[in-house]
mmCIF file of C-alpha atoms in Angstrom:
data_model
loop_
_atom_site.group_PDB
_atom_site.id
_atom_site.type_symbol
_atom_site.label_atom_id
_atom_site.label_comp_id
_atom_site.label_asym_id
_atom_site.label_seq_id
_atom_site.Cartn_x
_atom_site.Cartn_y
_atom_site.Cartn_z
ATOM 1 C CA GLN A 1 0.000 0.000 0.000
ATOM 2 C CA LYS A 2 1.294 3.437 -0.919
ATOM 3 C CA GLU A 3 1.737 6.040 1.806
ATOM 4 C CA VAL A 4 -0.336 8.532 -0.190
ATOM 5 C CA GLU A 5 -3.327 7.359 -2.194
ATOM 6 C CA GLN A 6 -5.025 9.403 -4.884
ATOM 7 C CA ASP A 7 -7.676 8.523 -7.443
ATOM 8 C CA PRO A 8 -5.963 8.851 -10.831
ATOM 9 C CA GLY A 9 -9.140 9.843 -12.677
ATOM 10 C CA PRO A 10 -9.487 11.036 -15.344
ATOM 11 C CA LEU A 11 -12.032 13.539 -14.098
ATOM 12 C CA SER A 12 -13.981 15.553 -16.658
ATOM 13 C CA VAL A 13 -16.125 18.545 -15.652
ATOM 14 C CA PRO A 14 -17.859 21.396 -17.479
ATOM 15 C CA GLU A 15 -16.449 24.906 -17.302
ATOM 16 C CA GLY A 16 -17.621 26.722 -14.193
ATOM 17 C CA ALA A 17 -18.044 23.562 -12.102
ATOM 18 C CA ILE A 18 -16.669 23.112 -8.608
ATOM 19 C CA VAL A 19 -13.984 20.452 -8.602
ATOM 20 C CA SER A 20 -13.119 18.337 -5.582
ATOM 21 C CA LEU A 21 -9.818 16.443 -5.538
ATOM 22 C CA ASN A 22 -8.842 14.187 -2.665
ATOM 23 C CA CYS A 23 -6.030 12.167 -1.179
ATOM 24 C CA THR A 24 -5.666 9.895 1.804
ATOM 25 C CA TYR A 25 -2.423 9.099 3.557
ATOM 26 C CA SER A 26 -1.319 6.455 6.014
ATOM 27 C CA ASN A 27 1.701 7.981 7.775
ATOM 28 C CA SER A 28 0.422 9.909 10.779
ATOM 29 C CA ALA A 29 3.824 11.627 11.072
ATOM 30 C CA PHE A 30 3.186 13.755 7.986
ATOM 31 C CA GLN A 31 2.903 17.359 9.120
ATOM 32 C CA TYR A 32 2.614 19.437 6.002
ATOM 33 C CA PHE A 33 0.679 19.007 2.838
ATOM 34 C CA MET A 34 0.898 20.434 -0.627
ATOM 35 C CA TRP A 35 -0.944 20.433 -3.898
ATOM 36 C CA TYR A 36 1.004 20.645 -7.120
ATOM 37 C CA ARG A 37 -0.317 21.168 -10.623
ATOM 38 C CA GLN A 38 1.436 19.504 -13.538
ATOM 39 C CA TYR A 39 0.739 20.335 -17.156
ATOM 40 C CA SER A 40 1.604 17.801 -19.823
ATOM 41 C CA ARG A 41 5.353 17.414 -20.325
ATOM 42 C CA LYS A 42 6.125 20.014 -17.637
ATOM 43 C CA GLY A 43 7.416 19.821 -14.090
ATOM 44 C CA PRO A 44 5.002 20.153 -11.153
ATOM 45 C CA GLU A 45 4.339 23.657 -9.809
ATOM 46 C CA LEU A 46 3.207 24.400 -6.266
ATOM 47 C CA LEU A 47 -0.420 25.502 -5.888
ATOM 48 C CA MET A 48 -1.173 25.300 -2.189
ATOM 49 C CA TYR A 49 0.692 24.568 1.025
ATOM 50 C CA THR A 50 -0.901 23.732 4.382
ATOM 51 C CA TYR A 51 0.824 22.998 7.659
ATOM 52 C CA SER A 52 -1.082 20.568 9.906
ATOM 53 C CA SER A 53 -4.892 20.532 9.930
ATOM 54 C CA GLY A 54 -7.078 23.320 8.658
ATOM 55 C CA ASN A 55 -8.189 25.209 5.593
ATOM 56 C CA LYS A 56 -6.363 27.572 3.313
ATOM 57 C CA GLU A 57 -7.852 29.639 0.527
ATOM 58 C CA ASP A 58 -6.134 31.320 -2.406
ATOM 59 C CA GLY A 59 -8.357 32.781 -5.064
ATOM 60 C CA ARG A 60 -10.415 30.002 -6.631
ATOM 61 C CA PHE A 61 -8.482 27.307 -4.742
ATOM 62 C CA THR A 62 -9.145 25.954 -1.242
ATOM 63 C CA ALA A 63 -7.039 23.294 0.434
ATOM 64 C CA GLN A 64 -8.306 21.319 3.422
ATOM 65 C CA VAL A 65 -6.441 18.956 5.696
ATOM 66 C CA ASP A 66 -8.093 16.693 8.248
ATOM 67 C CA LYS A 67 -5.329 14.951 10.150
ATOM 68 C CA SER A 68 -7.762 12.947 12.284
ATOM 69 C CA SER A 69 -8.978 11.100 9.199
ATOM 70 C CA LYS A 70 -5.731 11.509 7.206
ATOM 71 C CA TYR A 71 -7.645 13.177 4.399
ATOM 72 C CA ILE A 72 -6.512 16.000 2.108
ATOM 73 C CA SER A 73 -8.737 17.922 -0.289
ATOM 74 C CA LEU A 74 -8.375 20.571 -2.953
ATOM 75 C CA PHE A 75 -11.412 22.480 -4.199
ATOM 76 C CA ILE A 76 -11.392 24.516 -7.376
ATOM 77 C CA ARG A 77 -14.253 26.972 -7.848
ATOM 78 C CA ASP A 78 -15.412 28.306 -11.212
ATOM 79 C CA SER A 79 -13.162 25.853 -13.028
ATOM 80 C CA GLN A 80 -11.624 27.002 -16.296
ATOM 81 C CA PRO A 81 -10.262 25.067 -19.296
ATOM 82 C CA SER A 82 -6.811 26.343 -18.268
ATOM 83 C CA ASP A 83 -7.194 24.307 -15.056
ATOM 84 C CA SER A 84 -6.954 21.126 -17.141
ATOM 85 C CA ALA A 85 -3.861 19.386 -15.780
ATOM 86 C CA THR A 86 -2.782 16.650 -13.396
ATOM 87 C CA TYR A 87 -3.101 17.554 -9.719
ATOM 88 C CA LEU A 88 -0.677 15.937 -7.321
ATOM 89 C CA CYS A 89 -1.002 15.903 -3.563
ATOM 90 C CA ALA A 90 2.215 15.674 -1.573
ATOM 91 C CA CYS A 91 3.029 15.156 2.095
ATOM 92 C CA GLY A 92 6.128 15.976 4.094
ATOM 93 C CA LEU A 93 7.672 15.278 7.476
ATOM 94 C CA THR A 94 9.203 17.859 9.748
ATOM 95 C CA GLY A 95 12.849 17.018 10.096
ATOM 96 C CA GLY A 96 12.661 15.059 6.870
ATOM 97 C CA GLY A 97 14.690 17.503 4.848
ATOM 98 C CA ASN A 98 11.581 18.572 3.013
ATOM 99 C CA LYS A 99 11.501 15.474 0.837
ATOM 100 C CA LEU A 100 7.987 14.928 -0.406
ATOM 101 C CA THR A 101 5.829 11.825 -0.809
ATOM 102 C CA PHE A 102 3.457 12.266 -3.720
ATOM 103 C CA GLY A 103 0.161 10.716 -4.650
ATOM 104 C CA THR A 104 -0.419 9.238 -8.085
ATOM 105 C CA GLY A 105 -1.996 12.440 -9.387
ATOM 106 C CA THR A 106 -5.536 13.066 -10.660
ATOM 107 C CA GLN A 107 -5.940 14.045 -14.287
ATOM 108 C CA LEU A 108 -8.523 16.822 -14.629
ATOM 109 C CA LYS A 109 -10.143 18.050 -17.827
ATOM 110 C CA VAL A 110 -12.377 21.120 -17.806
ATOM 111 C CA GLU A 111 -14.487 21.232 -20.929
ATOM 112 C CA LEU A 112 -16.060 24.244 -22.635
ATOM 113 C CA GLY B 1 14.934 34.893 -13.243
ATOM 114 C CA ALA B 2 15.752 31.535 -14.732
ATOM 115 C CA GLY B 3 14.065 28.492 -13.314
ATOM 116 C CA VAL B 4 15.442 24.999 -12.854
ATOM 117 C CA SER B 5 16.841 23.624 -16.079
ATOM 118 C CA GLN B 6 17.539 20.006 -16.969
ATOM 119 C CA THR B 7 19.518 18.527 -19.820
ATOM 120 C CA PRO B 8 19.004 16.646 -21.968
ATOM 121 C CA SER B 9 15.252 16.987 -22.271
ATOM 122 C CA ASN B 10 15.089 13.533 -23.842
ATOM 123 C CA LYS B 11 17.528 10.654 -23.743
ATOM 124 C CA VAL B 12 17.238 7.352 -25.567
ATOM 125 C CA THR B 13 19.762 4.685 -24.692
ATOM 126 C CA GLU B 14 20.247 0.970 -24.962
ATOM 127 C CA LYS B 15 20.040 -1.470 -22.120
ATOM 128 C CA GLY B 16 23.351 -1.755 -20.334
ATOM 129 C CA LYS B 17 24.612 1.714 -21.245
ATOM 130 C CA TYR B 18 25.638 4.491 -18.865
ATOM 131 C CA VAL B 19 23.753 7.802 -18.751
ATOM 132 C CA GLU B 20 24.214 11.142 -17.044
ATOM 133 C CA LEU B 21 21.378 13.570 -16.401
ATOM 134 C CA ARG B 22 22.148 17.163 -15.477
ATOM 135 C CA CYS B 23 20.279 19.646 -13.308
ATOM 136 C CA ASP B 24 20.935 23.390 -13.010
ATOM 137 C CA PRO B 25 19.076 24.716 -9.954
ATOM 138 C CA ILE B 26 17.874 28.230 -9.330
ATOM 139 C CA SER B 27 20.820 30.400 -8.371
ATOM 140 C CA GLY B 28 21.265 30.621 -4.614
ATOM 141 C CA HIS B 29 19.179 27.557 -3.804
ATOM 142 C CA THR B 30 21.077 25.371 -1.395
ATOM 143 C CA ALA B 31 18.795 22.332 -1.512
ATOM 144 C CA LEU B 32 18.439 20.144 -4.598
ATOM 145 C CA TYR B 33 16.183 17.133 -5.042
ATOM 146 C CA TRP B 34 15.915 14.349 -7.583
ATOM 147 C CA TYR B 35 12.640 12.541 -8.177
ATOM 148 C CA ARG B 36 11.613 9.878 -10.679
ATOM 149 C CA GLN B 37 8.167 9.877 -12.274
ATOM 150 C CA SER B 38 6.988 6.761 -14.069
ATOM 151 C CA LEU B 39 4.089 6.901 -16.504
ATOM 152 C CA GLY B 40 0.807 7.507 -14.707
ATOM 153 C CA GLN B 41 2.497 7.883 -11.331
ATOM 154 C CA GLY B 42 3.461 10.727 -9.051
ATOM 155 C CA PRO B 43 7.093 11.739 -8.531
ATOM 156 C CA GLU B 44 9.062 9.397 -6.305
ATOM 157 C CA PHE B 45 11.878 10.761 -4.157
ATOM 158 C CA LEU B 46 15.399 9.578 -5.000
ATOM 159 C CA ILE B 47 17.960 11.800 -3.252
ATOM 160 C CA TYR B 48 18.467 15.290 -1.931
ATOM 161 C CA PHE B 49 21.480 17.512 -1.392
ATOM 162 C CA GLN B 50 21.976 20.272 1.104
ATOM 163 C CA GLY B 51 24.947 22.115 -0.325
ATOM 164 C CA THR B 52 27.474 19.662 -1.685
ATOM 165 C CA GLY B 53 26.555 16.706 0.467
ATOM 166 C CA ALA B 54 23.886 14.092 -0.106
ATOM 167 C CA ALA B 55 21.725 14.534 2.984
ATOM 168 C CA ASP B 56 19.348 11.682 2.176
ATOM 169 C CA ASP B 57 19.813 9.081 -0.560
ATOM 170 C CA SER B 58 17.273 6.629 0.782
ATOM 171 C CA GLY B 59 15.206 6.734 -2.411
ATOM 172 C CA LEU B 60 17.911 5.530 -4.770
ATOM 173 C CA PRO B 61 16.638 2.137 -5.962
ATOM 174 C CA ASN B 62 20.017 0.368 -6.080
ATOM 175 C CA ASP B 63 23.750 0.949 -6.450
ATOM 176 C CA ARG B 64 23.475 1.563 -10.184
ATOM 177 C CA PHE B 65 22.181 5.030 -9.327
ATOM 178 C CA PHE B 66 24.504 7.736 -8.058
ATOM 179 C CA ALA B 67 24.311 11.516 -7.873
ATOM 180 C CA VAL B 68 26.815 14.277 -7.223
ATOM 181 C CA ARG B 69 26.791 17.997 -6.589
ATOM 182 C CA PRO B 70 30.475 18.841 -6.271
ATOM 183 C CA GLU B 71 30.264 22.625 -6.034
ATOM 184 C CA GLY B 72 26.879 22.965 -4.405
ATOM 185 C CA SER B 73 25.144 24.099 -7.576
ATOM 186 C CA VAL B 74 24.816 21.838 -10.633
ATOM 187 C CA SER B 75 23.980 18.207 -9.954
ATOM 188 C CA THR B 76 24.396 15.114 -12.091
ATOM 189 C CA LEU B 77 22.402 11.917 -11.705
ATOM 190 C CA LYS B 78 24.329 8.945 -13.026
ATOM 191 C CA ILE B 79 22.830 5.600 -13.953
ATOM 192 C CA GLN B 80 25.069 2.641 -14.744
ATOM 193 C CA ARG B 81 24.088 -0.473 -16.675
ATOM 194 C CA THR B 82 20.677 0.931 -17.530
ATOM 195 C CA GLU B 83 17.670 -1.376 -17.526
ATOM 196 C CA ARG B 84 14.330 -1.027 -19.327
ATOM 197 C CA GLY B 85 12.684 -0.450 -15.948
ATOM 198 C CA ASP B 86 14.727 2.734 -15.548
ATOM 199 C CA SER B 87 12.625 4.383 -18.271
ATOM 200 C CA ALA B 88 10.859 7.332 -16.671
ATOM 201 C CA VAL B 89 10.931 11.108 -16.352
ATOM 202 C CA TYR B 90 13.661 12.234 -13.992
ATOM 203 C CA LEU B 91 12.704 15.465 -12.257
ATOM 204 C CA CYS B 92 14.998 17.833 -10.445
ATOM 205 C CA ALA B 93 13.794 20.438 -7.955
ATOM 206 C CA SER B 94 15.549 23.094 -5.937
ATOM 207 C CA SER B 95 14.588 25.144 -2.913
ATOM 208 C CA LEU B 96 16.176 27.990 -1.000
ATOM 209 C CA THR B 97 16.816 25.701 1.942
ATOM 210 C CA SER B 98 15.723 22.229 3.003
ATOM 211 C CA GLY B 99 13.574 23.702 5.765
ATOM 212 C CA VAL B 100 10.039 22.576 6.518
ATOM 213 C CA GLY B 101 7.625 23.426 3.747
ATOM 214 C CA GLU B 102 10.155 25.365 1.697
ATOM 215 C CA THR B 103 8.815 25.607 -1.852
ATOM 216 C CA GLN B 104 10.434 23.215 -4.272
ATOM 217 C CA TYR B 105 10.712 24.498 -7.833
ATOM 218 C CA PHE B 106 10.745 21.739 -10.403
ATOM 219 C CA GLY B 107 12.471 21.570 -13.733
ATOM 220 C CA PRO B 108 10.766 20.162 -16.847
ATOM 221 C CA GLY B 109 12.433 16.788 -16.415
ATOM 222 C CA THR B 110 14.556 14.490 -18.537
ATOM 223 C CA ARG B 111 12.619 11.774 -20.324
ATOM 224 C CA LEU B 112 14.762 8.650 -20.292
ATOM 225 C CA LEU B 113 13.898 5.731 -22.548
ATOM 226 C CA VAL B 114 15.931 2.550 -22.250
ATOM 227 C CA LEU B 115 15.504 0.234 -25.229
#
C-alpha cells in the first residue's frame, strides 16, 4: 500500500463547475501538505501549502487537511479550461529535509 | 529569473549503457532534489542535497544510481548499466533551503527511454 493514495481519474467537468480532488495518507507523522499542478510534459508547480490541519484559501483554490482522518482535499471553484492538468497531492515530514511523498496524481479536464 | 533547467530533455539509450542527467538549480538555492516519475504515477523521491553533500539518498533504488553535486550548484544523476525499468521522467527540484515546507521548484524533467 502506498503512503499517499489518490484517485488517478481522469475527471472531466464542465467549465464553471466546482472540482473536488482528494487524497488519503497512512503515515500519521506527515505534518505538512501540498498540492502541485502539472501540465503535460512540464514539471510540477506548487499551488497550495498547508501545515497541519485546517483550511487555506487562495483565489479560486481551497485546500483542506483533516489529520484525524488523514484526508486531504483541494477544491477549485469556477473551473476554467486552463485548469486542465494533473493535480498531485504531496506530504512531508518535519525534520525530513523537506523530501515529499506524492500521490499518483488526478488528471482533470475542464471542458467548454 | 531563470528556473530549474535540466539537460538533456530527452535521452534514448540501450540497455546496459551508462547515462548522465544534469540539473541546473535556481541560483542561490542550497537544496536540490531528484525525483523519478513513471508513466501515470506521481514523482518518487530519489535523493536530496543540502549544499554539496547528499543529505538523504534513501530513495535511490540500487547501487546503479549515483548523484553528485560537487560545487553545491549543478547536480548530475548517473545511472550505470541501464535497464528497461529505468525508463521514466527524472525530475529535479531546488529550494532555497531544506527547511520545513520550503517551496520546491521543479524543472521540466529528462525523459529517459531505455531500449
